[in-house]
């Protein structure tokens, strides 16, 4: 039962962006379009799951004093491996995601989950935590990106969604950095409102 | 004291294992990545100047500068040159591959590498932007924002830095190419 709750908590209850407020930097940077959001979400999820598992495995072996540098080495190595493997074997996908892969290293969701969860829990629960948090991150990114892309470019996943008869001028600020802060602020307020009502 | 030596040793061990794994992965993937990169460049060159072979030439004035002569596959005539222009834009180094004819008029360009802002600067790869470089000579490789006046390269709204980097990198590299060709021809005579 614990496995299931670890898996689902990341989606709303402990959503990494709206509730834990982790990984905001890459969120602001890549939520300009839904395609980027999906790419970043899945790439980060993959690294998160792998690093959570490895860190859970070596937790008995790692002295607490040097745990942070050890986690960073593990995470950075995974990111580099993913980057090189993708460039060599799936170059088309790498062309689209290439930009986000180095960004994953500085995504504090991954370090945050390593420190707060994987270093204290067993392999299976760490795996569930990684998958759940990754999906929560991907979903949150997609919601923000949907709002920004529709407002800022009038498209969703590159497809025009606003009928041409409706004379729509894209709101450029939605795609620029301030648009990310504004959107994130409103969405956090909304999530808090929903949580308080419960 | 012993405790700290032990900590350092463990950290060193973990880093060494990670470095070993990375070196191994790099060893397998690096040749493939290079090959893919080369194939991509060859394909882009063929798009810019079709039906040609591209023997590579090293610069004589600047030995780090490399360009390709475009030789017609059938007649063996010189059709033009291709080269890569690069310069830092807003958030990355932008690389553009340029094909020019023998009179140094641009045939076509392709942005081959850039990491500019998605939705803004990243739109510089769109044909709407790159197509305006067709048939431009060096004097018309100026941005409208830089006093290019009528017929200048129209920049992308909100991405002046990106578009300026592309336009000026092409102009500067084209000047370099002209100087190299002149020097090469002077040497032959």
mmCIF file of C-alpha atoms in Angstrom:
data_model
loop_
_atom_site.group_PDB
_atom_site.id
_atom_site.type_symbol
_atom_site.label_atom_id
_atom_site.label_comp_id
_atom_site.label_asym_id
_atom_site.label_seq_id
_atom_site.Cartn_x
_atom_site.Cartn_y
_atom_site.Cartn_z
ATOM 1 C CA UNK A 1 0.000 0.000 0.000
ATOM 2 C CA UNK A 2 2.873 2.312 0.835
ATOM 3 C CA UNK A 3 4.208 1.833 -2.710
ATOM 4 C CA UNK A 4 0.988 3.220 -4.196
ATOM 5 C CA UNK A 5 0.837 6.259 -1.941
ATOM 6 C CA UNK A 6 4.513 7.027 -2.669
ATOM 7 C CA UNK A 7 3.695 6.810 -6.355
ATOM 8 C CA UNK A 8 0.692 9.136 -6.338
ATOM 9 C CA UNK A 9 1.702 11.725 -3.730
ATOM 10 C CA UNK A 10 3.874 13.628 -6.209
ATOM 11 C CA UNK A 11 1.007 14.357 -8.553
ATOM 12 C CA UNK A 12 -1.061 16.710 -6.355
ATOM 13 C CA UNK A 13 -0.521 16.346 -2.601
ATOM 14 C CA UNK A 14 3.256 16.871 -2.737
ATOM 15 C CA UNK A 15 3.547 18.264 -6.245
ATOM 16 C CA UNK A 16 7.211 19.251 -6.635
ATOM 17 C CA UNK A 17 6.471 22.603 -8.260
ATOM 18 C CA UNK A 18 3.189 23.854 -6.802
ATOM 19 C CA UNK A 19 3.609 22.489 -3.264
ATOM 20 C CA UNK A 20 7.282 21.692 -2.608
ATOM 21 C CA UNK A 21 8.454 24.562 -4.862
ATOM 22 C CA UNK A 22 11.460 22.594 -6.066
ATOM 23 C CA UNK A 23 12.962 22.887 -9.537
ATOM 24 C CA UNK A 24 11.477 26.283 -10.249
ATOM 25 C CA UNK A 25 14.470 27.437 -12.298
ATOM 26 C CA UNK A 26 14.102 24.905 -15.137
ATOM 27 C CA UNK A 27 10.326 25.286 -14.868
ATOM 28 C CA UNK A 28 10.500 28.976 -15.622
ATOM 29 C CA UNK A 29 12.983 28.390 -18.420
ATOM 30 C CA UNK A 30 11.310 25.636 -20.417
ATOM 31 C CA UNK A 31 7.589 26.216 -19.911
ATOM 32 C CA UNK A 32 7.415 28.432 -23.010
ATOM 33 C CA UNK A 33 5.915 25.667 -25.114
ATOM 34 C CA UNK A 34 4.145 22.389 -24.402
ATOM 35 C CA UNK A 35 6.588 20.417 -26.545
ATOM 36 C CA UNK A 36 9.527 21.640 -24.443
ATOM 37 C CA UNK A 37 7.595 20.930 -21.250
ATOM 38 C CA UNK A 38 6.977 17.311 -22.214
ATOM 39 C CA UNK A 39 10.615 16.840 -23.261
ATOM 40 C CA UNK A 40 12.024 18.320 -20.097
ATOM 41 C CA UNK A 41 9.502 16.459 -17.942
ATOM 42 C CA UNK A 42 10.358 13.032 -19.274
ATOM 43 C CA UNK A 43 14.119 13.600 -19.397
ATOM 44 C CA UNK A 44 14.094 14.764 -15.766
ATOM 45 C CA UNK A 45 11.847 11.865 -14.729
ATOM 46 C CA UNK A 46 14.296 9.364 -16.203
ATOM 47 C CA UNK A 47 17.267 10.859 -14.355
ATOM 48 C CA UNK A 48 15.225 11.191 -11.166
ATOM 49 C CA UNK A 49 14.217 7.515 -11.175
ATOM 50 C CA UNK A 50 17.781 6.322 -11.900
ATOM 51 C CA UNK A 51 19.480 8.573 -9.362
ATOM 52 C CA UNK A 52 16.868 7.763 -6.677
ATOM 53 C CA UNK A 53 17.535 4.057 -7.160
ATOM 54 C CA UNK A 54 21.339 4.333 -7.097
ATOM 55 C CA UNK A 55 21.307 6.631 -4.079
ATOM 56 C CA UNK A 56 18.974 4.293 -2.241
ATOM 57 C CA UNK A 57 21.348 1.419 -3.024
ATOM 58 C CA UNK A 58 24.521 3.179 -1.799
ATOM 59 C CA UNK A 59 22.931 4.818 1.254
ATOM 60 C CA UNK A 60 24.526 2.359 3.685
ATOM 61 C CA UNK A 61 27.936 2.966 2.187
ATOM 62 C CA UNK A 62 27.828 6.794 2.135
ATOM 63 C CA UNK A 63 29.032 8.642 5.251
ATOM 64 C CA UNK A 64 26.466 11.354 6.119
ATOM 65 C CA UNK A 65 29.108 14.108 6.133
ATOM 66 C CA UNK A 66 29.885 13.759 2.439
ATOM 67 C CA UNK A 67 26.453 12.671 1.211
ATOM 68 C CA UNK A 68 25.730 15.855 -0.799
ATOM 69 C CA UNK A 69 28.879 15.715 -2.970
ATOM 70 C CA UNK A 70 28.266 12.005 -3.496
ATOM 71 C CA UNK A 71 24.693 12.678 -4.665
ATOM 72 C CA UNK A 72 25.885 15.369 -7.017
ATOM 73 C CA UNK A 73 28.481 13.053 -8.540
ATOM 74 C CA UNK A 74 25.833 10.351 -9.037
ATOM 75 C CA UNK A 75 23.320 12.767 -10.584
ATOM 76 C CA UNK A 76 25.825 14.520 -12.835
ATOM 77 C CA UNK A 77 27.197 11.187 -14.055
ATOM 78 C CA UNK A 78 23.698 9.988 -14.945
ATOM 79 C CA UNK A 79 22.926 13.183 -16.791
ATOM 80 C CA UNK A 80 26.150 12.917 -18.799
ATOM 81 C CA UNK A 81 25.485 9.264 -19.636
ATOM 82 C CA UNK A 82 21.935 10.058 -20.780
ATOM 83 C CA UNK A 83 23.241 12.971 -22.847
ATOM 84 C CA UNK A 84 25.938 10.934 -24.604
ATOM 85 C CA UNK A 85 23.752 7.863 -25.165
ATOM 86 C CA UNK A 86 20.953 9.923 -26.635
ATOM 87 C CA UNK A 87 23.307 11.853 -28.909
ATOM 88 C CA UNK A 88 24.783 8.614 -30.229
ATOM 89 C CA UNK A 89 21.756 6.358 -30.567
ATOM 90 C CA UNK A 90 18.658 8.562 -30.826
ATOM 91 C CA UNK A 91 19.992 11.761 -32.417
ATOM 92 C CA UNK A 92 16.551 13.018 -33.508
ATOM 93 C CA UNK A 93 15.217 13.039 -29.965
ATOM 94 C CA UNK A 94 18.500 14.473 -28.728
ATOM 95 C CA UNK A 95 18.157 17.354 -31.165
ATOM 96 C CA UNK A 96 14.870 18.309 -29.522
ATOM 97 C CA UNK A 97 15.816 17.604 -25.911
ATOM 98 C CA UNK A 98 19.530 18.407 -26.087
ATOM 99 C CA UNK A 99 19.019 21.804 -24.577
ATOM 100 C CA UNK A 100 17.340 20.489 -21.431
ATOM 101 C CA UNK A 101 19.635 17.664 -20.529
ATOM 102 C CA UNK A 102 22.435 19.746 -18.936
ATOM 103 C CA UNK A 103 19.711 21.695 -17.122
ATOM 104 C CA UNK A 104 18.669 18.544 -15.284
ATOM 105 C CA UNK A 105 21.881 18.615 -13.219
ATOM 106 C CA UNK A 106 20.776 21.828 -11.557
ATOM 107 C CA UNK A 107 17.186 20.676 -11.094
ATOM 108 C CA UNK A 108 16.791 20.676 -7.321
ATOM 109 C CA UNK A 109 13.923 18.196 -7.478
ATOM 110 C CA UNK A 110 16.500 15.500 -8.116
ATOM 111 C CA UNK A 111 18.908 16.514 -5.362
ATOM 112 C CA UNK A 112 15.935 17.300 -3.110
ATOM 113 C CA UNK A 113 14.394 13.855 -3.502
ATOM 114 C CA UNK A 114 17.795 12.182 -3.080
ATOM 115 C CA UNK A 115 18.291 13.984 0.218
ATOM 116 C CA UNK A 116 14.723 13.895 1.541
ATOM 117 C CA UNK A 117 13.618 10.483 0.347
ATOM 118 C CA UNK A 118 15.991 8.111 -1.411
ATOM 119 C CA UNK A 119 18.676 8.334 1.274
ATOM 120 C CA UNK A 120 16.175 7.128 3.894
ATOM 121 C CA UNK A 121 14.012 4.624 2.021
ATOM 122 C CA UNK A 122 14.413 1.287 0.292
ATOM 123 C CA UNK A 123 14.869 0.679 -3.419
ATOM 124 C CA UNK A 124 11.232 0.002 -4.340
ATOM 125 C CA UNK A 125 9.814 3.024 -2.512
ATOM 126 C CA UNK A 126 12.565 5.230 -3.948
ATOM 127 C CA UNK A 127 11.624 4.043 -7.418
ATOM 128 C CA UNK A 128 7.956 4.870 -6.760
ATOM 129 C CA UNK A 129 8.894 8.275 -5.376
ATOM 130 C CA UNK A 130 10.989 9.014 -8.466
ATOM 131 C CA UNK A 131 8.238 8.035 -10.885
ATOM 132 C CA UNK A 132 5.550 9.947 -8.962
ATOM 133 C CA UNK A 133 7.596 13.099 -8.508
ATOM 134 C CA UNK A 134 8.680 12.959 -12.142
ATOM 135 C CA UNK A 135 5.102 12.692 -13.346
ATOM 136 C CA UNK A 136 4.011 15.506 -11.017
ATOM 137 C CA UNK A 137 6.803 17.668 -12.401
ATOM 138 C CA UNK A 138 5.855 16.840 -15.996
ATOM 139 C CA UNK A 139 2.157 17.577 -15.367
ATOM 140 C CA UNK A 140 2.874 20.887 -13.623
ATOM 141 C CA UNK A 141 5.196 21.920 -16.466
ATOM 142 C CA UNK A 142 2.536 21.033 -19.018
ATOM 143 C CA UNK A 143 -0.136 23.087 -17.233
ATOM 144 C CA UNK A 144 2.103 26.162 -17.072
ATOM 145 C CA UNK A 145 3.282 25.683 -20.647
ATOM 146 C CA UNK A 146 -0.287 25.262 -21.914
ATOM 147 C CA UNK A 147 -1.305 28.609 -20.445
ATOM 148 C CA UNK A 148 1.832 30.399 -21.646
ATOM 149 C CA UNK A 149 1.825 28.933 -25.130
ATOM 150 C CA UNK A 150 -1.856 29.668 -25.754
ATOM 151 C CA UNK A 151 -1.604 33.225 -24.444
ATOM 152 C CA UNK A 152 1.804 33.994 -25.891
ATOM 153 C CA UNK A 153 1.673 32.284 -29.268
ATOM 154 C CA UNK A 154 -1.962 31.227 -29.779
ATOM 155 C CA UNK A 155 -0.928 27.604 -30.261
ATOM 156 C CA UNK A 156 -0.900 24.335 -28.301
ATOM 157 C CA UNK A 157 1.863 21.864 -29.110
ATOM 158 C CA UNK A 158 2.483 24.000 -32.182
ATOM 159 C CA UNK A 159 -1.115 23.671 -33.457
ATOM 160 C CA UNK A 160 -3.067 26.943 -33.746
ATOM 161 C CA UNK A 161 -5.989 26.729 -31.307
ATOM 162 C CA UNK A 162 -7.526 30.167 -31.582
ATOM 163 C CA UNK A 163 -9.792 30.585 -34.620
ATOM 164 C CA UNK A 164 -8.502 33.109 -37.127
ATOM 165 C CA UNK A 165 -11.848 34.970 -37.139
ATOM 166 C CA UNK A 166 -11.208 35.887 -33.502
ATOM 167 C CA UNK A 167 -8.641 38.630 -33.963
ATOM 168 C CA UNK A 168 -6.093 37.479 -31.441
ATOM 169 C CA UNK A 169 -2.811 39.251 -30.913
ATOM 170 C CA UNK A 170 -0.396 37.005 -28.972
ATOM 171 C CA UNK A 171 0.526 38.436 -25.572
ATOM 172 C CA UNK A 172 4.306 38.363 -25.934
ATOM 173 C CA UNK A 173 4.945 38.797 -22.197
ATOM 174 C CA UNK A 174 3.445 35.353 -21.519
ATOM 175 C CA UNK A 175 6.397 33.719 -23.307
ATOM 176 C CA UNK A 176 8.986 36.010 -21.726
ATOM 177 C CA UNK A 177 10.332 35.458 -18.209
ATOM 178 C CA UNK A 178 7.791 37.658 -16.355
ATOM 179 C CA UNK A 179 4.970 35.604 -17.880
ATOM 180 C CA UNK A 180 6.426 32.513 -16.219
ATOM 181 C CA UNK A 181 6.400 34.142 -12.784
ATOM 182 C CA UNK A 182 2.871 35.482 -13.218
ATOM 183 C CA UNK A 183 1.493 32.139 -14.399
ATOM 184 C CA UNK A 184 3.289 30.205 -11.664
ATOM 185 C CA UNK A 185 1.996 32.645 -9.019
ATOM 186 C CA UNK A 186 -1.621 32.306 -10.077
ATOM 187 C CA UNK A 187 -1.392 28.514 -10.298
ATOM 188 C CA UNK A 188 0.182 28.235 -6.830
ATOM 189 C CA UNK A 189 -2.589 30.390 -5.406
ATOM 190 C CA UNK A 190 -5.136 28.139 -7.064
ATOM 191 C CA UNK A 191 -3.532 24.949 -5.702
ATOM 192 C CA UNK A 192 -3.416 26.469 -2.207
ATOM 193 C CA UNK A 193 -7.080 27.459 -2.457
ATOM 194 C CA UNK A 194 -8.056 23.924 -3.433
ATOM 195 C CA UNK A 195 -5.972 22.446 -0.602
ATOM 196 C CA UNK A 196 -7.527 24.795 1.994
ATOM 197 C CA UNK A 197 -11.069 24.023 0.930
ATOM 198 C CA UNK A 198 -10.559 20.300 1.538
ATOM 199 C CA UNK B 1 42.364 13.025 11.488
ATOM 200 C CA UNK B 2 41.946 9.438 10.321
ATOM 201 C CA UNK B 3 38.229 10.129 9.977
ATOM 202 C CA UNK B 4 38.769 12.895 7.443
ATOM 203 C CA UNK B 5 41.216 10.817 5.447
ATOM 204 C CA UNK B 6 38.609 8.082 5.345
ATOM 205 C CA UNK B 7 35.954 10.538 4.101
ATOM 206 C CA UNK B 8 38.280 11.802 1.367
ATOM 207 C CA UNK B 9 39.117 8.254 0.366
ATOM 208 C CA UNK B 10 35.440 7.299 0.026
ATOM 209 C CA UNK B 11 34.649 10.416 -1.982
ATOM 210 C CA UNK B 12 37.678 9.787 -4.174
ATOM 211 C CA UNK B 13 36.604 6.210 -4.741
ATOM 212 C CA UNK B 14 33.078 7.205 -5.765
ATOM 213 C CA UNK B 15 34.387 9.910 -8.112
ATOM 214 C CA UNK B 16 36.876 7.479 -9.633
ATOM 215 C CA UNK B 17 34.136 4.912 -10.312
ATOM 216 C CA UNK B 18 31.929 7.613 -11.853
ATOM 217 C CA UNK B 19 34.797 8.923 -13.979
ATOM 218 C CA UNK B 20 35.606 5.404 -15.141
ATOM 219 C CA UNK B 21 32.012 4.757 -16.197
ATOM 220 C CA UNK B 22 31.834 8.112 -17.983
ATOM 221 C CA UNK B 23 35.116 7.501 -19.804
ATOM 222 C CA UNK B 24 33.850 4.111 -20.944
ATOM 223 C CA UNK B 25 30.511 5.503 -22.184
ATOM 224 C CA UNK B 26 32.297 8.368 -23.914
ATOM 225 C CA UNK B 27 34.606 5.886 -25.605
ATOM 226 C CA UNK B 28 31.674 4.034 -27.169
ATOM 227 C CA UNK B 29 29.510 7.005 -28.044
ATOM 228 C CA UNK B 30 32.045 9.577 -29.224
ATOM 229 C CA UNK B 31 32.828 8.035 -32.650
ATOM 230 C CA UNK B 32 29.109 7.626 -33.329
ATOM 231 C CA UNK B 33 28.339 11.209 -32.322
ATOM 232 C CA UNK B 34 31.102 12.499 -34.605
ATOM 233 C CA UNK B 35 29.854 10.400 -37.493
ATOM 234 C CA UNK B 36 26.274 11.627 -37.040
ATOM 235 C CA UNK B 37 27.536 15.209 -36.885
ATOM 236 C CA UNK B 38 29.520 14.806 -40.105
ATOM 237 C CA UNK B 39 26.626 13.168 -41.920
ATOM 238 C CA UNK B 40 24.370 15.991 -40.843
ATOM 239 C CA UNK B 41 26.807 18.604 -42.127
ATOM 240 C CA UNK B 42 27.174 16.835 -45.464
ATOM 241 C CA UNK B 43 23.398 16.603 -45.805
ATOM 242 C CA UNK B 44 23.003 20.311 -45.024
ATOM 243 C CA UNK B 45 25.661 21.217 -47.595
ATOM 244 C CA UNK B 46 23.833 19.206 -50.241
ATOM 245 C CA UNK B 47 20.649 21.111 -49.405
ATOM 246 C CA UNK B 48 22.379 24.448 -49.857
ATOM 247 C CA UNK B 49 24.153 23.603 -53.117
ATOM 248 C CA UNK B 50 22.646 20.462 -54.723
ATOM 249 C CA UNK B 51 24.474 18.111 -57.105
ATOM 250 C CA UNK B 52 27.941 18.948 -55.863
ATOM 251 C CA UNK B 53 30.927 17.448 -54.066
ATOM 252 C CA UNK B 54 32.471 19.390 -51.234
ATOM 253 C CA UNK B 55 36.241 19.025 -50.904
ATOM 254 C CA UNK B 56 37.430 20.803 -47.779
ATOM 255 C CA UNK B 57 40.003 23.606 -47.986
ATOM 256 C CA UNK B 58 42.049 25.010 -45.121
ATOM 257 C CA UNK B 59 42.675 28.743 -45.022
ATOM 258 C CA UNK B 60 46.165 30.047 -45.707
ATOM 259 C CA UNK B 61 45.792 33.441 -43.991
ATOM 260 C CA UNK B 62 43.983 31.970 -40.998
ATOM 261 C CA UNK B 63 44.828 28.276 -40.716
ATOM 262 C CA UNK B 64 41.933 27.598 -38.323
ATOM 263 C CA UNK B 65 39.425 28.701 -40.973
ATOM 264 C CA UNK B 66 37.936 25.855 -43.021
ATOM 265 C CA UNK B 67 35.635 26.130 -46.014
ATOM 266 C CA UNK B 68 34.413 23.804 -48.727
ATOM 267 C CA UNK B 69 34.560 24.257 -52.477
ATOM 268 C CA UNK B 70 31.345 23.122 -54.171
ATOM 269 C CA UNK B 71 32.330 21.190 -57.315
ATOM 270 C CA UNK B 72 29.575 20.162 -59.730
ATOM 271 C CA UNK B 73 29.280 16.356 -59.778
ATOM 272 C CA UNK B 74 28.904 16.153 -63.584
ATOM 273 C CA UNK B 75 30.860 19.009 -65.145
ATOM 274 C CA UNK B 76 33.461 19.425 -62.430
ATOM 275 C CA UNK B 77 32.917 23.156 -62.471
ATOM 276 C CA UNK B 78 33.208 25.294 -59.344
ATOM 277 C CA UNK B 79 29.693 26.237 -58.273
ATOM 278 C CA UNK B 80 30.500 28.139 -55.118
ATOM 279 C CA UNK B 81 31.616 27.672 -51.535
ATOM 280 C CA UNK B 82 30.120 26.613 -48.233
ATOM 281 C CA UNK B 83 31.297 27.568 -44.764
ATOM 282 C CA UNK B 84 30.105 27.699 -41.182
ATOM 283 C CA UNK B 85 29.662 31.086 -39.525
ATOM 284 C CA UNK B 86 29.395 31.198 -35.756
ATOM 285 C CA UNK B 87 28.955 33.867 -33.123
ATOM 286 C CA UNK B 88 27.411 34.109 -29.659
ATOM 287 C CA UNK B 89 23.808 35.181 -29.686
ATOM 288 C CA UNK B 90 21.618 35.782 -26.681
ATOM 289 C CA UNK B 91 22.150 32.533 -24.781
ATOM 290 C CA UNK B 92 24.332 30.323 -26.985
ATOM 291 C CA UNK B 93 26.779 30.215 -29.845
ATOM 292 C CA UNK B 94 24.768 30.188 -33.045
ATOM 293 C CA UNK B 95 26.234 28.244 -35.953
ATOM 294 C CA UNK B 96 24.979 28.921 -39.432
ATOM 295 C CA UNK B 97 25.987 27.036 -42.554
ATOM 296 C CA UNK B 98 26.138 29.282 -45.584
ATOM 297 C CA UNK B 99 26.322 28.453 -49.293
ATOM 298 C CA UNK B 100 27.557 31.179 -51.631
ATOM 299 C CA UNK B 101 28.085 31.226 -55.402
ATOM 300 C CA UNK B 102 31.383 32.104 -57.093
ATOM 301 C CA UNK B 103 30.523 35.826 -56.960
ATOM 302 C CA UNK B 104 29.966 35.516 -53.182
ATOM 303 C CA UNK B 105 26.214 36.042 -53.335
ATOM 304 C CA UNK B 106 24.446 33.960 -50.709
ATOM 305 C CA UNK B 107 22.593 30.983 -52.204
ATOM 306 C CA UNK B 108 20.969 29.831 -48.971
ATOM 307 C CA UNK B 109 21.652 29.512 -45.249
ATOM 308 C CA UNK B 110 20.726 27.016 -42.543
ATOM 309 C CA UNK B 111 21.027 27.581 -38.820
ATOM 310 C CA UNK B 112 22.630 24.304 -37.734
ATOM 311 C CA UNK B 113 23.184 24.838 -34.027
ATOM 312 C CA UNK B 114 21.571 27.223 -31.561
ATOM 313 C CA UNK B 115 20.189 27.174 -28.035
ATOM 314 C CA UNK B 116 18.330 30.470 -28.054
ATOM 315 C CA UNK B 117 15.118 31.222 -26.132
ATOM 316 C CA UNK B 118 12.324 28.883 -27.263
ATOM 317 C CA UNK B 119 9.500 30.874 -28.802
ATOM 318 C CA UNK B 120 11.716 33.891 -29.493
ATOM 319 C CA UNK B 121 15.323 33.562 -30.650
ATOM 320 C CA UNK B 122 14.856 29.884 -31.461
ATOM 321 C CA UNK B 123 12.549 30.949 -34.296
ATOM 322 C CA UNK B 124 15.689 31.915 -36.232
ATOM 323 C CA UNK B 125 15.727 28.402 -37.728
ATOM 324 C CA UNK B 126 12.369 29.078 -39.464
ATOM 325 C CA UNK B 127 12.445 29.441 -43.234
ATOM 326 C CA UNK B 128 10.560 32.708 -42.940
ATOM 327 C CA UNK B 129 13.728 34.188 -41.453
ATOM 328 C CA UNK B 130 16.456 32.260 -43.275
ATOM 329 C CA UNK B 131 14.895 32.642 -46.731
ATOM 330 C CA UNK B 132 15.480 36.380 -46.692
ATOM 331 C CA UNK B 133 19.236 35.781 -46.950
ATOM 332 C CA UNK B 134 18.868 34.268 -50.426
ATOM 333 C CA UNK B 135 20.715 36.150 -53.170
ATOM 334 C CA UNK B 136 22.122 38.746 -50.808
ATOM 335 C CA UNK B 137 25.607 40.095 -51.464
ATOM 336 C CA UNK B 138 27.916 41.188 -48.679
ATOM 337 C CA UNK B 139 26.810 44.833 -48.713
ATOM 338 C CA UNK B 140 23.220 43.829 -48.013
ATOM 339 C CA UNK B 141 24.000 41.593 -45.036
ATOM 340 C CA UNK B 142 22.819 44.239 -42.588
ATOM 341 C CA UNK B 143 20.005 44.131 -40.045
ATOM 342 C CA UNK B 144 17.135 46.627 -40.293
ATOM 343 C CA UNK B 145 17.789 47.619 -36.658
ATOM 344 C CA UNK B 146 21.386 48.523 -37.543
ATOM 345 C CA UNK B 147 20.448 51.105 -40.111
ATOM 346 C CA UNK B 148 20.199 48.673 -43.006
ATOM 347 C CA UNK B 149 17.323 50.698 -44.428
ATOM 348 C CA UNK B 150 15.183 49.309 -47.218
ATOM 349 C CA UNK B 151 15.905 45.711 -48.223
ATOM 350 C CA UNK B 152 17.770 44.967 -45.006
ATOM 351 C CA UNK B 153 17.412 41.699 -43.141
ATOM 352 C CA UNK B 154 14.199 41.909 -41.128
ATOM 353 C CA UNK B 155 14.904 40.894 -37.534
ATOM 354 C CA UNK B 156 12.561 38.714 -35.483
ATOM 355 C CA UNK B 157 10.527 40.741 -32.972
ATOM 356 C CA UNK B 158 11.980 40.336 -29.480
ATOM 357 C CA UNK B 159 15.105 38.605 -30.802
ATOM 358 C CA UNK B 160 17.297 41.360 -32.173
ATOM 359 C CA UNK B 161 20.418 39.966 -30.520
ATOM 360 C CA UNK B 162 19.931 36.537 -32.076
ATOM 361 C CA UNK B 163 19.237 37.871 -35.538
ATOM 362 C CA UNK B 164 22.083 40.368 -35.310
ATOM 363 C CA UNK B 165 24.513 37.597 -34.362
ATOM 364 C CA UNK B 166 23.485 35.524 -37.378
ATOM 365 C CA UNK B 167 23.624 38.406 -39.851
ATOM 366 C CA UNK B 168 26.946 39.771 -38.670
ATOM 367 C CA UNK B 169 28.581 36.339 -38.340
ATOM 368 C CA UNK B 170 27.713 35.608 -41.967
ATOM 369 C CA UNK B 171 29.048 38.984 -43.076
ATOM 370 C CA UNK B 172 32.303 38.649 -41.141
ATOM 371 C CA UNK B 173 32.947 35.078 -42.232
ATOM 372 C CA UNK B 174 32.115 35.912 -45.834
ATOM 373 C CA UNK B 175 34.689 38.718 -45.753
ATOM 374 C CA UNK B 176 37.199 36.205 -44.441
ATOM 375 C CA UNK B 177 36.325 33.775 -47.225
ATOM 376 C CA UNK B 178 36.780 36.468 -49.873
ATOM 377 C CA UNK B 179 40.201 37.324 -48.488
ATOM 378 C CA UNK B 180 41.194 33.637 -48.409
ATOM 379 C CA UNK B 181 40.075 32.999 -51.987
ATOM 380 C CA UNK B 182 41.886 36.102 -53.169
ATOM 381 C CA UNK B 183 45.043 34.932 -51.442
ATOM 382 C CA UNK B 184 44.672 31.426 -52.871
ATOM 383 C CA UNK B 185 44.189 32.748 -56.408
ATOM 384 C CA UNK B 186 47.095 35.141 -56.045
ATOM 385 C CA UNK B 187 49.250 32.172 -55.083
ATOM 386 C CA UNK B 188 48.248 30.201 -58.171
ATOM 387 C CA UNK B 189 49.070 32.905 -60.674
#
